[in-house]
Coordinates of C-alpha atoms and ligand atoms in Angstrom, one line a residue:
M954 CA -111.9 80.4 -189.2
S955 CA -113.3 82.0 -186.0
T956 CA -111.4 82.1 -183.1
L957 CA -112.7 84.4 -179.7
V958 CA -110.9 84.8 -176.5
V959 CA -112.3 85.4 -173.2
V960 CA -110.7 87.2 -170.5
G961 CA -111.1 89.0 -167.1
I962 CA -110.1 92.8 -167.2
Q963 CA -110.2 93.4 -163.3
W964 CA -108.7 90.8 -160.9
G965 CA -110.6 87.4 -161.3
D966 CA -113.9 86.5 -161.2
E967 CA -115.5 88.7 -163.0
G968 CA -118.4 86.3 -164.0
K969 CA -116.3 84.2 -167.2
G970 CA -117.5 81.5 -166.1
K971 CA -121.1 82.0 -167.3
V972 CA -120.3 84.3 -170.6
V973 CA -117.8 81.2 -171.4
D974 CA -120.5 79.1 -170.8
L975 CA -123.6 80.8 -173.1
L976 CA -120.2 81.6 -175.8
A977 CA -119.8 77.6 -175.3
Q978 CA -123.2 77.2 -177.8
E979 CA -122.2 79.2 -180.7
A980 CA -118.3 77.3 -180.5
D981 CA -117.3 73.8 -181.5
V982 CA -113.9 73.8 -179.0
I983 CA -113.5 75.0 -175.7
V984 CA -110.3 75.5 -174.6
R985 CA -107.4 76.9 -171.4
F986 CA -104.6 78.3 -171.2
Q987 CA -103.3 79.3 -168.4
G988 CA -104.0 79.1 -164.6
G989 CA -105.0 75.9 -162.9
N990 CA -107.2 75.2 -160.1
N991 CA -106.4 78.2 -158.3
A992 CA -109.6 79.6 -160.4
G993 CA -113.4 78.1 -159.8
H994 CA -115.9 78.6 -162.6
T995 CA -119.5 78.6 -161.1
L996 CA -122.4 77.7 -163.4
V997 CA -125.6 77.9 -162.8
V998 CA -127.7 75.6 -166.0
G999 CA -131.1 75.4 -164.9
G1000 CA -131.5 75.8 -161.0
Q1001 CA -128.6 73.9 -160.6
K1002 CA -124.6 74.9 -159.7
T1003 CA -121.5 73.3 -160.8
I1004 CA -118.2 74.9 -160.0
V1005 CA -115.5 73.6 -162.5
R1006 CA -111.6 74.0 -161.9
L1007 CA -110.0 72.8 -164.4
I1008 CA -112.2 71.4 -166.7
P1009 CA -113.6 74.7 -169.4
S1010 CA -116.4 75.7 -168.6
G1011 CA -118.6 74.7 -171.8
V1012 CA -118.3 71.0 -170.3
L1013 CA -121.6 71.3 -169.7
H1014 CA -122.9 71.6 -173.4
A1015 CA -123.1 68.6 -175.0
G1016 CA -120.4 67.5 -177.8
K1017 CA -118.6 69.7 -177.6
V1018 CA -114.7 69.2 -176.9
C1019 CA -113.2 70.6 -174.1
V1020 CA -109.1 72.0 -174.5
I1021 CA -106.5 71.3 -171.3
G1022 CA -103.7 73.5 -172.9
N1023 CA -99.6 73.3 -172.4
G1024 CA -100.1 76.7 -170.7
V1025 CA -102.3 75.1 -167.3
V1026 CA -100.5 73.5 -164.9
V1027 CA -102.3 70.8 -163.5
D1028 CA -103.2 69.3 -160.2
P1029 CA -104.5 65.7 -161.6
Q1030 CA -106.2 64.5 -159.0
V1031 CA -108.4 67.4 -159.0
L1032 CA -109.1 66.9 -162.5
V1033 CA -110.0 63.1 -161.7
E1034 CA -112.7 64.5 -159.2
E1035 CA -113.9 67.1 -161.3
I1036 CA -114.0 64.4 -164.3
D1037 CA -115.9 61.8 -162.0
T1038 CA -118.3 65.0 -161.3
L1039 CA -118.9 65.4 -164.2
Q1040 CA -120.1 62.5 -165.5
Q1041 CA -122.1 61.7 -163.1
Q1042 CA -124.6 64.4 -164.5
G1043 CA -124.1 63.5 -167.8
C1044 CA -121.4 65.6 -168.8
L1045 CA -118.2 64.2 -170.8
S1046 CA -119.6 60.1 -172.1
D1047 CA -116.8 60.1 -175.0
A1048 CA -113.6 59.9 -174.1
S1049 CA -112.6 62.5 -177.0
L1050 CA -114.4 65.0 -175.7
L1051 CA -111.9 66.2 -173.2
R1052 CA -108.2 66.5 -174.6
I1053 CA -105.2 66.9 -172.1
S1054 CA -102.0 69.0 -173.8
E1055 CA -98.7 66.2 -173.3
T1056 CA -96.8 69.5 -172.4
A1057 CA -99.3 70.7 -169.7
H1058 CA -97.4 70.4 -166.3
L1059 CA -97.9 69.1 -163.2
I1060 CA -98.8 70.3 -159.5
M1061 CA -96.8 67.9 -157.1
P1062 CA -97.3 67.3 -153.5
Y1063 CA -94.6 69.2 -152.5
H1064 CA -95.8 72.4 -154.6
K1065 CA -98.9 72.9 -152.3
A1066 CA -96.7 72.0 -149.4
I1067 CA -94.8 75.1 -150.5
D1068 CA -97.2 77.3 -151.2
L1069 CA -98.9 76.8 -148.5
A1070 CA -96.2 77.3 -145.9
R1071 CA -94.3 80.6 -147.3
E1072 CA -97.9 81.7 -147.4
R1073 CA -98.0 80.6 -143.6
L1074 CA -94.2 82.7 -143.1
R1075 CA -94.5 85.5 -145.4
G1076 CA -97.8 86.9 -142.3
E1077 CA -98.5 90.0 -142.8
G1078 CA -96.7 90.2 -145.9
R1079 CA -98.6 87.4 -147.6
I1080 CA -99.7 87.1 -151.5
G1081 CA -103.0 85.8 -150.1
T1082 CA -102.5 82.7 -152.5
T1083 CA -105.5 79.9 -152.9
G1084 CA -103.1 77.7 -151.3
R1085 CA -103.3 75.4 -154.7
G1086 CA -99.5 74.7 -155.4
I1087 CA -99.4 77.1 -158.1
G1088 CA -96.7 79.4 -158.5
P1089 CA -94.6 77.1 -156.9
T1090 CA -94.9 74.5 -160.4
Y1091 CA -94.8 77.7 -162.5
E1092 CA -91.6 78.5 -161.0
D1093 CA -90.3 74.9 -161.5
K1094 CA -91.4 74.9 -165.3
M1095 CA -88.8 78.7 -165.4
A1096 CA -86.7 75.8 -164.0
R1097 CA -87.5 73.6 -166.4
V1098 CA -87.6 71.0 -163.4
G1099 CA -91.0 70.4 -164.0
I1100 CA -92.6 67.6 -164.4
R1101 CA -95.0 67.1 -167.8
F1102 CA -97.7 65.0 -168.4
V1103 CA -95.5 63.4 -171.2
D1104 CA -93.0 62.6 -168.7
L1105 CA -96.1 61.0 -166.3
L1106 CA -96.8 58.4 -169.7
D1107 CA -93.1 57.2 -169.1
E1108 CA -92.8 55.7 -165.5
E1109 CA -88.8 55.3 -165.8
V1110 CA -88.4 59.1 -166.7
F1111 CA -91.3 60.6 -163.8
R1112 CA -89.3 57.8 -161.6
D1113 CA -86.4 59.4 -161.9
K1114 CA -87.9 63.5 -162.0
L1115 CA -89.4 62.8 -159.1
S1116 CA -86.7 61.6 -156.9
H1117 CA -84.8 63.9 -157.9
N1118 CA -87.0 66.7 -157.2
L1119 CA -88.5 65.5 -154.4
Q1120 CA -84.4 64.8 -152.7
E1121 CA -84.3 69.0 -153.4
K1122 CA -87.7 69.9 -152.2
N1123 CA -87.6 68.0 -148.9
I1124 CA -84.7 70.1 -148.0
Y1125 CA -86.0 72.9 -148.8
L1126 CA -89.0 72.2 -146.5
G1127 CA -87.4 71.1 -143.6
S1128 CA -84.6 73.3 -143.3
I1129 CA -86.1 76.7 -144.3
L1130 CA -89.9 75.8 -144.3
K1131 CA -89.7 73.6 -140.9
E1132 CA -91.8 71.8 -143.0
Q1133 CA -92.6 67.5 -142.7
A1134 CA -90.9 65.8 -145.9
L1135 CA -92.5 64.0 -148.7
D1136 CA -93.0 60.7 -149.3
F1137 CA -91.5 59.5 -152.6
Q1138 CA -93.1 56.0 -152.4
Q1139 CA -96.1 57.8 -151.6
I1140 CA -96.4 59.7 -154.3
F1141 CA -95.5 57.4 -156.9
D1142 CA -98.2 55.1 -156.4
A1143 CA -101.2 57.9 -156.0
Y1144 CA -99.5 59.5 -159.6
C1145 CA -99.2 56.4 -161.4
R1146 CA -103.1 55.5 -160.4
L1147 CA -103.9 58.7 -161.6
R1148 CA -101.7 58.8 -164.4
D1149 CA -104.2 55.5 -165.5
R1150 CA -106.9 57.3 -165.3
L1151 CA -105.8 60.3 -167.5
A1152 CA -103.4 58.6 -170.1
P1153 CA -106.5 58.3 -172.3
Y1154 CA -107.0 62.2 -172.4
V1155 CA -103.7 63.2 -173.5
M1156 CA -103.0 64.0 -176.8
N1157 CA -100.9 67.2 -178.8
A1158 CA -103.2 69.7 -178.6
S1159 CA -101.1 72.5 -180.0
R1160 CA -101.8 70.9 -183.0
Y1161 CA -105.2 69.2 -182.7
L1162 CA -105.9 73.0 -182.7
H1163 CA -103.8 74.1 -185.7
E1164 CA -106.0 71.8 -187.0
E1165 CA -109.5 73.1 -186.2
I1166 CA -109.1 76.0 -186.5
S1167 CA -107.4 75.7 -189.9
R1168 CA -110.3 73.4 -190.8
G1169 CA -113.3 76.2 -189.8
R1170 CA -114.2 74.9 -186.2
K1171 CA -114.8 77.4 -183.6
V1172 CA -112.0 77.6 -181.3
L1173 CA -113.1 79.5 -177.6
F1174 CA -110.5 80.4 -175.2
E1175 CA -111.4 81.0 -172.3
G1176 CA -109.1 82.8 -169.4
A1177 CA -108.7 82.3 -165.8
Q1178 CA -108.1 84.7 -163.5
G1179 CA -107.8 88.9 -164.9
T1180 CA -105.5 91.2 -166.6
M1181 CA -104.4 92.9 -162.8
L1182 CA -103.7 89.0 -161.7
D1183 CA -101.0 88.4 -164.9
V1184 CA -97.7 88.7 -163.7
D1185 CA -95.9 91.0 -166.5
H1186 CA -99.3 93.4 -166.6
G1187 CA -100.6 92.5 -163.8
T1188 CA -99.8 94.6 -159.9
Y1189 CA -97.1 92.8 -158.9
P1190 CA -96.4 91.4 -157.2
F1191 CA -100.1 90.5 -155.7
V1192 CA -101.3 88.8 -158.8
T1193 CA -101.2 84.6 -159.9
S1194 CA -98.0 83.2 -161.3
S1195 CA -99.0 82.8 -165.3
N1196 CA -99.8 85.7 -168.7
T1197 CA -103.7 85.6 -167.7
V1198 CA -103.7 88.5 -170.8
A1199 CA -104.8 87.3 -174.5
G1200 CA -102.1 87.3 -175.7
A1201 CA -101.1 84.4 -173.4
V1202 CA -103.5 82.5 -175.7
C1203 CA -100.3 82.1 -178.4
T1204 CA -98.1 80.0 -175.9
G1205 CA -100.6 78.7 -173.3
A1206 CA -102.2 76.9 -176.1
G1207 CA -100.0 76.1 -179.0
I1208 CA -101.6 78.2 -181.5
A1209 CA -99.7 81.5 -183.8
P1210 CA -101.4 85.2 -183.2
Q1211 CA -102.3 85.6 -186.0
F1212 CA -105.4 82.6 -185.4
I1213 CA -107.0 85.0 -182.4
H1214 CA -109.2 87.1 -184.3
N1215 CA -111.7 88.6 -181.3
V1216 CA -111.1 88.9 -177.7
I1217 CA -113.5 90.1 -175.4
G1218 CA -113.1 91.3 -172.1
I1219 CA -115.1 90.7 -168.8
S1220 CA -115.8 92.9 -166.1
K1221 CA -117.6 93.5 -163.3
T1222 CA -120.2 96.5 -163.0
Y1223 CA -118.2 97.2 -159.8
T1224 CA -114.5 96.3 -158.8
T1225 CA -113.7 93.0 -156.2
R1226 CA -110.2 91.4 -155.5
V1227 CA -109.5 88.6 -153.2
G1228 CA -106.2 87.9 -151.6
S1229 CA -104.1 90.8 -150.9
G1230 CA -102.7 93.5 -152.7
P1231 CA -103.4 97.3 -154.2
F1232 CA -106.7 98.1 -154.7
P1233 CA -107.7 101.6 -155.4
T1234 CA -111.7 101.9 -155.6
E1235 CA -111.8 99.9 -152.7
L1236 CA -115.1 100.2 -150.4
F1237 CA -114.7 99.9 -146.5
G1238 CA -118.4 101.0 -145.4
P1239 CA -122.1 99.8 -145.6
E1240 CA -121.8 100.3 -149.4
G1241 CA -118.9 97.4 -149.9
E1242 CA -120.6 95.3 -147.5
K1243 CA -123.8 96.1 -150.2
L1244 CA -121.8 94.8 -152.8
R1245 CA -120.8 91.6 -151.3
R1246 CA -123.8 91.1 -149.6
D1247 CA -125.6 91.1 -153.3
G1248 CA -123.8 90.1 -155.4
G1249 CA -122.4 87.0 -153.2
E1250 CA -118.6 88.4 -153.1
F1251 CA -117.7 85.1 -151.0
G1252 CA -114.8 82.8 -153.3
T1253 CA -115.5 80.4 -155.0
V1254 CA -112.3 78.1 -154.5
T1255 CA -111.8 79.6 -151.1
G1256 CA -114.8 80.6 -149.7
R1257 CA -113.0 84.1 -148.9
P1258 CA -114.8 87.4 -148.4
R1259 CA -114.1 89.3 -151.2
R1260 CA -112.8 93.2 -151.5
C1261 CA -115.2 95.0 -152.9
G1262 CA -115.6 98.5 -154.5
W1263 CA -116.5 101.2 -157.5
F1264 CA -116.0 100.1 -161.1
D1265 CA -112.2 101.0 -162.3
A1266 CA -112.1 102.8 -165.6
V1267 CA -108.1 102.8 -165.2
V1268 CA -108.0 99.3 -164.7
A1269 CA -110.8 98.8 -167.7
R1270 CA -108.7 101.2 -169.9
T1271 CA -105.6 99.5 -169.5
A1272 CA -106.8 95.9 -170.1
A1273 CA -109.2 97.2 -173.1
R1274 CA -105.5 98.3 -174.8
V1275 CA -103.1 95.1 -173.3
N1276 CA -105.9 92.5 -173.9
G1277 CA -106.6 94.4 -177.5
L1278 CA -110.8 94.1 -176.8
T1279 CA -113.2 93.7 -179.2
S1280 CA -115.6 94.2 -177.1
L1281 CA -117.5 94.1 -173.3
A1282 CA -119.3 91.6 -171.4
L1283 CA -120.8 93.4 -168.2
T1284 CA -121.3 90.7 -165.5
K1285 CA -123.9 91.3 -162.4
I1286 CA -125.1 94.9 -162.9
D1287 CA -128.6 94.1 -161.1
V1288 CA -126.2 94.3 -158.0
L1289 CA -126.1 97.8 -158.4
S1290 CA -130.1 98.1 -157.3
G1291 CA -131.0 100.4 -154.5
L1292 CA -127.8 102.6 -154.6
P1293 CA -129.0 106.1 -155.5
T1294 CA -125.4 107.3 -156.5
L1295 CA -122.8 105.2 -158.4
R1296 CA -119.5 106.4 -158.4
I1297 CA -117.2 105.2 -161.3
C1298 CA -112.5 105.9 -161.3
T1299 CA -112.0 108.0 -164.3
G1300 CA -108.2 108.6 -163.0
Y1301 CA -105.7 108.4 -160.7
E1302 CA -103.9 110.9 -159.0
Y1303 CA -100.1 110.7 -157.1
N1304 CA -97.7 113.8 -155.9
G1305 CA -99.7 116.3 -158.7
R1306 CA -99.3 113.9 -161.6
H1307 CA -102.3 111.8 -163.1
Y1308 CA -102.6 108.6 -164.3
D1309 CA -105.1 107.2 -166.6
E1310 CA -103.8 103.3 -166.8
V1311 CA -102.6 101.6 -164.1
P1312 CA -98.8 102.3 -163.1
P1313 CA -96.8 99.5 -162.0
S1314 CA -95.5 101.0 -159.0
V1315 CA -97.7 99.1 -155.6
Q1316 CA -96.3 101.6 -153.9
V1317 CA -98.1 104.4 -155.8
L1318 CA -101.2 102.3 -156.1
E1319 CA -101.8 101.6 -152.6
R1320 CA -101.2 105.8 -151.7
L1321 CA -103.8 107.4 -154.9
T1322 CA -106.4 109.0 -154.9
P1323 CA -108.5 108.2 -157.1
V1324 CA -110.5 109.9 -158.9
Y1325 CA -114.6 109.8 -159.3
E1326 CA -117.1 110.6 -161.4
E1327 CA -120.9 110.4 -159.9
L1328 CA -124.2 109.2 -161.4
P1329 CA -127.3 108.6 -159.8
G1330 CA -128.3 104.5 -159.6
W1331 CA -131.7 103.1 -159.4
S1332 CA -133.5 101.0 -157.8
E1333 CA -135.4 98.9 -159.8
R1334 CA -134.3 95.4 -160.0
L1335 CA -133.4 94.4 -163.6
T1336 CA -133.0 90.3 -163.0
E1337 CA -136.1 89.5 -166.1
L1338 CA -134.9 91.8 -168.0
R1339 CA -133.9 90.6 -171.6
S1340 CA -133.3 93.9 -173.5
L1341 CA -130.9 97.1 -173.0
D1342 CA -134.1 99.1 -174.2
A1343 CA -135.8 97.6 -170.7
L1344 CA -133.5 98.9 -168.4
P1345 CA -133.8 101.6 -166.4
V1346 CA -132.6 105.2 -168.0
N1347 CA -129.7 106.0 -164.9
A1348 CA -129.0 102.1 -165.8
R1349 CA -128.6 102.6 -169.9
R1350 CA -126.3 105.7 -169.1
Y1351 CA -123.8 103.8 -166.9
V1352 CA -123.2 100.7 -169.2
E1353 CA -123.0 103.8 -171.8
R1354 CA -121.0 105.9 -169.4
I1355 CA -118.6 102.9 -169.3
E1356 CA -118.7 102.2 -172.9
Q1357 CA -117.2 105.7 -173.1
L1358 CA -114.7 105.8 -170.8
V1359 CA -112.6 102.3 -171.9
G1360 CA -113.0 103.3 -175.8
V1361 CA -114.8 99.5 -176.2
S1362 CA -118.8 98.5 -177.1
V1363 CA -120.3 96.3 -174.8
K1364 CA -121.5 92.8 -176.3
M1365 CA -123.4 91.7 -173.2
I1366 CA -125.0 92.7 -170.4
S1367 CA -125.3 89.7 -167.3
V1368 CA -128.5 90.5 -164.2
G1369 CA -127.9 87.6 -162.9
A1370 CA -126.5 84.0 -162.3
G1371 CA -128.3 82.0 -164.5
R1372 CA -127.4 81.2 -167.9
E1373 CA -130.8 82.4 -169.7
E1374 CA -129.9 86.2 -167.3
T1375 CA -128.1 87.9 -169.7
I1376 CA -129.1 91.3 -171.7
L1377 CA -127.6 90.0 -175.8
I1378 CA -126.3 93.6 -177.1
R1379 CA -124.8 92.4 -180.8
P1380 CA -125.2 88.4 -180.6
A1381 CA -122.5 87.6 -183.5
F1382 CA -119.8 86.8 -181.2
F1383 CA -116.8 84.7 -183.5
Ligands
IMP2700 P1 -102.1 81.9 -156.3 O1 -102.8 81.6 -157.8 O2 -102.9 80.9 -155.9 O3 -101.2 82.2 -157.0 O4 -102.8 83.4 -155.6 C1 -101.8 84.6 -156.4 C2 -103.2 85.9 -156.3 O5 -104.2 85.5 -157.3 C3 -103.9 85.7 -155.0 O6 -104.4 87.5 -154.8 C4 -105.1 85.4 -155.7 O7 -106.3 85.2 -154.2 C5 -105.8 85.7 -157.0 N1 -106.2 84.6 -157.5 C6 -106.0 83.5 -158.2 N2 -106.6 82.5 -158.8 C7 -108.2 83.4 -159.0 C8 -108.7 83.5 -159.4 O8 -109.4 82.8 -160.0 N3 -110.2 84.8 -159.2 C9 -109.9 85.7 -158.3 N4 -108.2 86.1 -157.4 C10 -107.3 84.7 -158.1

């Protein structure tokens, strides 16, 4: 009996998609447990690039079962488009390879309209959301007015809930946000068509996973976003609206805590962030520009340029504790080649106080001074390397220093986007 949770330990975009795709070879079932199509994982297999937003990144492996857990918020239109694209590529040929929790909540057109309109009105104070309706959908879930797959499957229940919600949302959209009202019939008809496409996949995913884990199948839980975007443990309010930490697997997939066995944290060897919010090690000069250019640091969902900075061991250390990391995977070390000197942030200073973990106050985070340690860089190209010993000595020292500062051992280092461009240090993950 074995499970593995994969979480991002920065602000998302750590390269989880590639790592999950790789680890999926060892797994039987791959599960998403939070977030929605605000995530976008880029997979490169045999030179072909595929972006998945909702379906777990393990989907490119034949015969693996992919599960969308109850903690995910699902835009059914996006999901149908994703299924169509993947099927054209020969994936998901059998309906039993995709399972959607009957209690996952649906992103509705009014959620997207509210998300976009609020961001517009916030102006300078905007969160920089992906505009996919994620926050408003989770709000409705907590306010107990959300619409779940089980509700969509019952036409009368769906009609009632939609009609009730739309009355309220149209008043809010019109009077407060100054937006157009949305049409009931249009939404109802579109969602009934989507229901017909998705119904074959909908099931009790919590029970299915319990049974699969109990009978010894290997289950991989794929986190979206990163620990610093967690609604409780991240840089609130510049966060997403779900819990992104490993503990969210229990609630977001409906499995018991004793079923979580291994947790691998994914981190870039530097740091990036999209959207607004504090970023203590952000670089504004040519070094940041180099990371953005060589790392191709542009959002997979929105195309926005990512903010880039040095590796922050304070962030990683906080995430290691909150997630209970049992190992680390470092990504994009190839991007650092050519920088003569590298910096790692080991702590923060603010108002005479030293911080070894991320403080909760955005005001402190925006004003603190990062404490840096300098390490010599390397100029060699790393993408063809497949073993730790083959790395230039300064690259090895950089990795070892990260391990020391975070207190977790590195099991995998990614040296390029392709599945094979990976150094596996300790191969067994489950
Ligand atoms: P939301 O999740 O669309 O509400 O956006 C809230 C914040 O999370 C924004 O700063 C987004 O840029 C960020 N965010 C959401 N999803 C991702 C992701 O997959 N990668 C990186 N940042 C994300």
